[in-house]
Tab-separated table of C-alpha atoms in Angstrom:
chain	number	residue	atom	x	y	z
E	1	UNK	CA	0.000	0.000	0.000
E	2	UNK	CA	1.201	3.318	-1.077
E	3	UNK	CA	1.239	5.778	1.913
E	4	UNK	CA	0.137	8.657	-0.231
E	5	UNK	CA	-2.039	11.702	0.621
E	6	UNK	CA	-3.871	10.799	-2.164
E	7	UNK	CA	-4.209	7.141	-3.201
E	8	UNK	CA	-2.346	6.589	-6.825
E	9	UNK	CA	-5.280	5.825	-9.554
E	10	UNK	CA	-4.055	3.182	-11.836
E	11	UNK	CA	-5.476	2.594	-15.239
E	12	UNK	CA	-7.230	-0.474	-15.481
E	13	UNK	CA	-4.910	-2.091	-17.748
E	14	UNK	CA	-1.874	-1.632	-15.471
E	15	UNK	CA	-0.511	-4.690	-13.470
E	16	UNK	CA	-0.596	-4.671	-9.714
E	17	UNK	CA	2.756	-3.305	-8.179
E	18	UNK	CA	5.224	-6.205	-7.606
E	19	UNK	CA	7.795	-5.882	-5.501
E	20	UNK	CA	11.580	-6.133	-7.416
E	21	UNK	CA	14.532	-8.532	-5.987
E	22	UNK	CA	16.607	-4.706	-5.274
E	23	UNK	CA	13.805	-4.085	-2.697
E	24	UNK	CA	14.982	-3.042	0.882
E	25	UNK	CA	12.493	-2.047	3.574
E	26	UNK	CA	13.576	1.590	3.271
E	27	UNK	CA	13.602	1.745	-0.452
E	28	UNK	CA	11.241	-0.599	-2.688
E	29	UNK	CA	11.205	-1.199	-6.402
E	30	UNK	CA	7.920	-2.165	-7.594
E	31	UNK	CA	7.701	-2.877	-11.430
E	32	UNK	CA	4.386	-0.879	-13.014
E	33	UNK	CA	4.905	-2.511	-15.848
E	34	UNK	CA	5.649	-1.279	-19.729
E	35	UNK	CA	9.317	-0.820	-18.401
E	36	UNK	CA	8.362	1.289	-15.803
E	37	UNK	CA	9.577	1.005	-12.611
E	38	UNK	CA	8.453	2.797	-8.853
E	39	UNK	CA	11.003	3.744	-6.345
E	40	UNK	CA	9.180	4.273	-2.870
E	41	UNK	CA	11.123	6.140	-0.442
E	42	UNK	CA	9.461	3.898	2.829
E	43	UNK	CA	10.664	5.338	6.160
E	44	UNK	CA	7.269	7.597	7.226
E	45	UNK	CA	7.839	7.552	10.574
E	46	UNK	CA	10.716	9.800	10.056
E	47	UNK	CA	9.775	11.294	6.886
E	48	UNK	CA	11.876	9.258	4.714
E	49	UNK	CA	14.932	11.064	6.137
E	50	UNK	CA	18.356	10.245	4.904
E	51	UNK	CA	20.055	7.924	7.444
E	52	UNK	CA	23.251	6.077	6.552
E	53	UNK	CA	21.213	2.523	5.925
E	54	UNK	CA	19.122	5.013	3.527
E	55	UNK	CA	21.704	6.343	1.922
E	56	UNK	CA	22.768	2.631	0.523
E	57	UNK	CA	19.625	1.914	-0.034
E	58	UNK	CA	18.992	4.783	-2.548
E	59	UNK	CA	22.267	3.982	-4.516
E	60	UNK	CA	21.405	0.816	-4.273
E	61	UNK	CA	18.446	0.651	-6.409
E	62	UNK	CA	20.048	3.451	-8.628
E	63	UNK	CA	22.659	1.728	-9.469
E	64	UNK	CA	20.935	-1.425	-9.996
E	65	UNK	CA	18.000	0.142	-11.871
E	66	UNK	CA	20.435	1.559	-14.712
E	67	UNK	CA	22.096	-1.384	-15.403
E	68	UNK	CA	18.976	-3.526	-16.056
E	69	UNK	CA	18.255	-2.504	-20.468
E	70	UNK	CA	14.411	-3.563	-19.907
E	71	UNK	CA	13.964	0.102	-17.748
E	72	UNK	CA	11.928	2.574	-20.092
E	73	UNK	CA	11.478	5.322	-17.139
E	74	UNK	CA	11.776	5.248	-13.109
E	75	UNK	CA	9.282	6.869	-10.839
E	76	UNK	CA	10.586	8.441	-7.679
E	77	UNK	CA	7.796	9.149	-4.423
E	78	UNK	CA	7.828	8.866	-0.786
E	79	UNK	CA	5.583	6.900	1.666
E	80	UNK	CA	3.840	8.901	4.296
E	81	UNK	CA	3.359	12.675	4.938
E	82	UNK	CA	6.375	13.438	3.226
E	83	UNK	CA	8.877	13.029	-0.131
E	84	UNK	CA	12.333	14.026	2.053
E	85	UNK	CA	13.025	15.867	4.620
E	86	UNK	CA	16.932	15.581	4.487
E	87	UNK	CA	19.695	14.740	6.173
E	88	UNK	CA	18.779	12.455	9.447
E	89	UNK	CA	21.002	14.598	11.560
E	90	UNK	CA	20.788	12.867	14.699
E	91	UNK	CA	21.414	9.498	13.354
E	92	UNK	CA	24.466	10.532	11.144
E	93	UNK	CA	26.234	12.296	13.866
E	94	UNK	CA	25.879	9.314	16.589
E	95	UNK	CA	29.243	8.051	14.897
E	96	UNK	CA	31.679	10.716	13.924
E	97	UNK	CA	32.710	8.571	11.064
E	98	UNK	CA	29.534	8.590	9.063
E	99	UNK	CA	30.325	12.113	7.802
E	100	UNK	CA	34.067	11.084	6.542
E	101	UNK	CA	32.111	7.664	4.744
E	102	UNK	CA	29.632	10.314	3.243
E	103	UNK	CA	32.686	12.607	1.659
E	104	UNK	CA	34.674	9.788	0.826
E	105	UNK	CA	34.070	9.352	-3.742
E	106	UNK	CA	31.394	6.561	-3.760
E	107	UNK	CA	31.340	3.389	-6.126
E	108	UNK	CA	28.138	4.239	-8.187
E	109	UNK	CA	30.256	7.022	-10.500
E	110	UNK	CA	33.627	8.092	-10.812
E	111	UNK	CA	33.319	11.820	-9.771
E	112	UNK	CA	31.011	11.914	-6.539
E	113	UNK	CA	30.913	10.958	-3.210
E	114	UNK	CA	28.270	8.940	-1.349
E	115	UNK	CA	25.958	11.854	-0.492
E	116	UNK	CA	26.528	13.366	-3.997
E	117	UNK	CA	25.519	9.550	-5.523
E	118	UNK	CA	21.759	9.694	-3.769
E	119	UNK	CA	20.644	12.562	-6.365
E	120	UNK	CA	23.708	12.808	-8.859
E	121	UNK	CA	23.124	8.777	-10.097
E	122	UNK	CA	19.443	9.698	-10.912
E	123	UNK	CA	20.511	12.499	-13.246
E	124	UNK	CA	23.238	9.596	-14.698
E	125	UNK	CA	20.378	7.025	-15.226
E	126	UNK	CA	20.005	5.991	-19.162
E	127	UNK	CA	16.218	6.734	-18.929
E	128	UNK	CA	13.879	9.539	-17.388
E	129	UNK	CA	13.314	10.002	-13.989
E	130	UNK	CA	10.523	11.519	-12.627
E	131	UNK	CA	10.112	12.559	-9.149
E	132	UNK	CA	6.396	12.927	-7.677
E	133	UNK	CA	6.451	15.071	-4.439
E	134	UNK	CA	4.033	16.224	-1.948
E	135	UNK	CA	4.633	17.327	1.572
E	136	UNK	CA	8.262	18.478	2.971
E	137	UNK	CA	11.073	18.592	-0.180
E	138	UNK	CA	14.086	19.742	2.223
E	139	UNK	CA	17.566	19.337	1.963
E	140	UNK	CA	18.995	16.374	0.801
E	141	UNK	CA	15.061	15.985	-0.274
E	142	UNK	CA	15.523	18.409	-2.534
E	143	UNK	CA	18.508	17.373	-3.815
E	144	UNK	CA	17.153	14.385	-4.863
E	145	UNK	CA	14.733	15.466	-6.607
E	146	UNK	CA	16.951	17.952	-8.098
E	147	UNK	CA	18.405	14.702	-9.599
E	148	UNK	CA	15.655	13.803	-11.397
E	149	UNK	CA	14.451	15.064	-15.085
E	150	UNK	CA	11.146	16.003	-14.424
E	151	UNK	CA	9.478	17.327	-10.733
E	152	UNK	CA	5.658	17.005	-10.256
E	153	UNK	CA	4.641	18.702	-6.723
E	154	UNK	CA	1.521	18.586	-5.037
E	155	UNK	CA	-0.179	22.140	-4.305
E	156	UNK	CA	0.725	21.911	-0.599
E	157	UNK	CA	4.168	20.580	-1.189
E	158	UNK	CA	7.071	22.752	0.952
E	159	UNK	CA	10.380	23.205	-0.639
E	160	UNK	CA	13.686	24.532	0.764
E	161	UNK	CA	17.454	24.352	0.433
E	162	UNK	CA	18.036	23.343	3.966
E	163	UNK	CA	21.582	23.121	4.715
E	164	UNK	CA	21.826	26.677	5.707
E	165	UNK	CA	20.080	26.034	9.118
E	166	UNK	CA	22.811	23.260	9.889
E	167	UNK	CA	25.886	25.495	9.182
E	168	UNK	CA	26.466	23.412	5.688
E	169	UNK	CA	26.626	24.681	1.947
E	170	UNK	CA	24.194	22.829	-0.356
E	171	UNK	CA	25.637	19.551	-1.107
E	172	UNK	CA	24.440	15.922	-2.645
E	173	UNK	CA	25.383	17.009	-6.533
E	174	UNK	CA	23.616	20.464	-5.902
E	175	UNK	CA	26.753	22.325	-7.878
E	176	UNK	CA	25.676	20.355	-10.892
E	177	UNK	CA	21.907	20.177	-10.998
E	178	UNK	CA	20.459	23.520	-9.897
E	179	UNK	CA	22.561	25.328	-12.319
E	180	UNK	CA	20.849	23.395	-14.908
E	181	UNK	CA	17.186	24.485	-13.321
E	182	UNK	CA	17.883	28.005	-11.263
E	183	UNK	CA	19.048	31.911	-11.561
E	184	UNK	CA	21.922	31.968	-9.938
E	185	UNK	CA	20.892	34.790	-7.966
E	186	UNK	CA	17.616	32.958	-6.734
E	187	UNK	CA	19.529	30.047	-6.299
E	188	UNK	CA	21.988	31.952	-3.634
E	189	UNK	CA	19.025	33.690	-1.645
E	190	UNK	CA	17.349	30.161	-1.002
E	191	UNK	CA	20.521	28.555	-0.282
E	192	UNK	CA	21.667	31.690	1.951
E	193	UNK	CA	18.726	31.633	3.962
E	194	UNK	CA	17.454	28.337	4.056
E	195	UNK	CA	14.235	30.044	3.129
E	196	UNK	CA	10.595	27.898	2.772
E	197	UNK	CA	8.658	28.161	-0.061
E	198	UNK	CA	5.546	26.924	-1.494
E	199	UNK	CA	5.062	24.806	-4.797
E	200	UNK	CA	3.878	27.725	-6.909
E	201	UNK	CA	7.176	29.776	-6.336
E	202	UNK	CA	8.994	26.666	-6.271
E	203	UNK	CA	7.915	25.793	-9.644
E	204	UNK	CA	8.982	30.314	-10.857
E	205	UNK	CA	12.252	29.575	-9.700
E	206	UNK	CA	12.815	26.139	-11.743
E	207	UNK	CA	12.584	23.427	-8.896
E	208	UNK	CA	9.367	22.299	-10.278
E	209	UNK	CA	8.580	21.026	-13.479
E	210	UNK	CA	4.577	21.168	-12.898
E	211	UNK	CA	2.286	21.740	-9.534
E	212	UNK	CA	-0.447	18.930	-9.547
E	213	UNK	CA	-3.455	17.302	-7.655
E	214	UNK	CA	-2.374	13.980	-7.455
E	215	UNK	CA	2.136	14.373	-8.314
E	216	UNK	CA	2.368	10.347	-8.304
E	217	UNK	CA	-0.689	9.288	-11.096
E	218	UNK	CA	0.783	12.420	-13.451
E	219	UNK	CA	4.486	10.786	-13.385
E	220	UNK	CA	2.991	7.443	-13.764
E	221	UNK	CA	1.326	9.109	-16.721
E	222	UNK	CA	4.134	11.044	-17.942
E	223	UNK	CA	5.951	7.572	-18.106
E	224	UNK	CA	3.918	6.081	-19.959
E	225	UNK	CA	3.798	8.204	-22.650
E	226	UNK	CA	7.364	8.212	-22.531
E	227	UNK	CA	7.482	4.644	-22.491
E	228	UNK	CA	5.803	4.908	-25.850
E	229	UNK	CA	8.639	6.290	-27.513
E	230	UNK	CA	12.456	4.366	-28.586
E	231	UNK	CA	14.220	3.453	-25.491
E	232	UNK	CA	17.019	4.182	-27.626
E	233	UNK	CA	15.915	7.786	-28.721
E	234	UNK	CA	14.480	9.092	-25.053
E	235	UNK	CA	18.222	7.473	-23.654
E	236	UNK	CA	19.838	9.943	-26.082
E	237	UNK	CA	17.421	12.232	-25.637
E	238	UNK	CA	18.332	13.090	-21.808
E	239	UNK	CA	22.098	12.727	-22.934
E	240	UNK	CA	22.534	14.814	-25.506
E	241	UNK	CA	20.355	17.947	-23.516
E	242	UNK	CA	22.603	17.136	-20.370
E	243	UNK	CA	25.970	16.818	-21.601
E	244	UNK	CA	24.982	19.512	-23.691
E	245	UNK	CA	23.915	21.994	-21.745
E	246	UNK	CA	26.948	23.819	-20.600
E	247	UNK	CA	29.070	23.174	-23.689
E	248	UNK	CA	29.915	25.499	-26.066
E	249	UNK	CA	28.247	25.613	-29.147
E	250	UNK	CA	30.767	23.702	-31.096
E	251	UNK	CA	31.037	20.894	-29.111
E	252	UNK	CA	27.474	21.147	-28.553
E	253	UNK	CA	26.342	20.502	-32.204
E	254	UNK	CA	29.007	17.763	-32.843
E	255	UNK	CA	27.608	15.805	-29.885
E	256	UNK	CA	24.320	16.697	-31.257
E	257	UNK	CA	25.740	14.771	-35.084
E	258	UNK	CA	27.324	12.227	-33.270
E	259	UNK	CA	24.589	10.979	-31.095
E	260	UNK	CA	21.678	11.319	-34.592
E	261	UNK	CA	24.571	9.396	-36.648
E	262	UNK	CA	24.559	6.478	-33.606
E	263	UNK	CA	21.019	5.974	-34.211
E	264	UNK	CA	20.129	6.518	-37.492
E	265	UNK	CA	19.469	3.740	-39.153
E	266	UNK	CA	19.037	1.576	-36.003
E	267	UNK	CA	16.275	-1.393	-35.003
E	268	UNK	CA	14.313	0.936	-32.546
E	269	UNK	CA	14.364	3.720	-34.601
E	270	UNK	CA	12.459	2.012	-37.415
E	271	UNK	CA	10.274	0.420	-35.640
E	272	UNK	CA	9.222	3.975	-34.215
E	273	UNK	CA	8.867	5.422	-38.391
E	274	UNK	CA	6.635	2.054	-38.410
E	275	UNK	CA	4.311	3.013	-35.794
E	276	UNK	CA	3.374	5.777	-37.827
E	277	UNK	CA	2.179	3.930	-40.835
E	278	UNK	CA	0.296	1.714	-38.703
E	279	UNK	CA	2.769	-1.273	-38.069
E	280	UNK	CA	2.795	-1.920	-34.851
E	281	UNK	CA	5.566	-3.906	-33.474
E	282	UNK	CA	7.233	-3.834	-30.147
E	283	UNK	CA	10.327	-1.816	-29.361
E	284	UNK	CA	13.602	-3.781	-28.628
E	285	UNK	CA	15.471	-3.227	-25.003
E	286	UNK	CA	17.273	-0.255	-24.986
E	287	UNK	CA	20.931	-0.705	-27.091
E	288	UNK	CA	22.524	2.214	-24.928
């Protein structure tokens, strides 16, 4: 059962949720079926706050999620009365040595730590991610969702860049992923202040993609539209836009040549011209 403010309405020809073998109690994988797969953050009591066991668990699934070809998009939500509040500071700082492990470059990618790896390995995932939010986004919270392509937030949801109230900077791949979402001038005032805002002016200063009744049915929606499309074409889709996006122009438009030339012709890509001439056929796994 999905401990939602509002239940998640299903169409009627989607499969129950089944639980996946990457499951842990604080993070389960449930397969929606049509490639789609449903990442439940599942520690309500303490409003799915990041403790160290979370923190593997997250990863965890990540990483496991983007190696397995059959994914066509992942859905990101949390059980209970919130998405994330952040950082579980009490339980991280009972051991000094959780905030070294936390710092230290983690396994899932060659350029981030462990707390950068909880939202920076979404934004790395070969498919769309979609987080649906409602509640508290805070801190970490945020950043996770920050890590994800596309942000659907309940009217009510709160939103803040928390790490100001601890002392901190904003951390857990923040450098990289609000740049590619934010002014940089809003962008210091929230971090500066710690400041909370509502889903409307989350959504004016980028954090949001779209406010919504019901965030969880509209990315299960979302997905399956996208999982419509080529695996192949919505994989280099999200690349070329991201790697992109901070490149100059020349090195832009080559990736842009290089990425069209690697799938044109290719098995995916005409079965997708098919489906517009009324051939239906299935697409293949993704090839990238």
């Amino acid at each position: 059962m999905l401990l939602l403010a509002r239940p998640l309405l299903r169409p009627a020809s989607s499969p129950s949720f089944r639980a996946l073998s990457t499951s842990s109690p604080l993070v389960t994988v449930s397969d929606l079926g049509d490639g789609i797969r449903h990442v439940l953050l599942n520690n309500p009591a303490k409003h799915n706050s990041l403790s160290m066991p979370m923190f593997d668990a997250i990863c965890t699934a990540a990483s496991d999620l983007s190696e397995d070809r059959a994914v066509r998009a992942v859905v990101l939500s949390g059980a209970g009365k919130s998405f994330c509040t952040g950082l579980d500071v009490k339980g991280v700082a009972s051991n000094p040595s959780n905030m070294s492990r936390l710092l230290r470059r983690g396994a899932g990618t060659a350029v981030t730590n462990v707390a950068q790896d909880v939202g920076y390995l979404w934004r790395t995932c070969p498919f769309p991610t979609i987080a649906a939010v409602h509640g508290k986004c805070f801190g970490g919270g945020l950043q996770i969702a920050m890590g994800c392509d596309l942000r659907f937030s309940s009217p009510g949801c709160e939103w803040s860049i928390l790490e100001a109230k601890w002392g901190l900077i904003p951390d857990m791949s923040a450098t990289v992923t609000f740049r590619e979402h934010m002014r940089m001038d809003d962008l210091k005032e929230l971090a500066m202040t710690g400041r909370v805002i509502g889903a409307e002016e989350a959504r004016g200063k980028g954090l949001v993609t779209r406010v919504v009744e019901d965030p969880l049915e509209e990315a299960v929606k979302v997905a399956r539209e996208i999982a419509a499309r080529s695996p192949d074409s919505v994989a280099l889709t999200k690349k070329l836009f991201q790697d992109a996006w901070v490149m100059g122009d020349k090195e832009a438009l080559q990736l842009e040549t290089d990425l069209q030339k690697s799938i044109l012709p290719s098995k995916n890509q005409a079965i997708a011209v098919g489906k517009n001439f009324g051939v239906d056929v299935g697409f293949f796994q993704r090839s990238v």
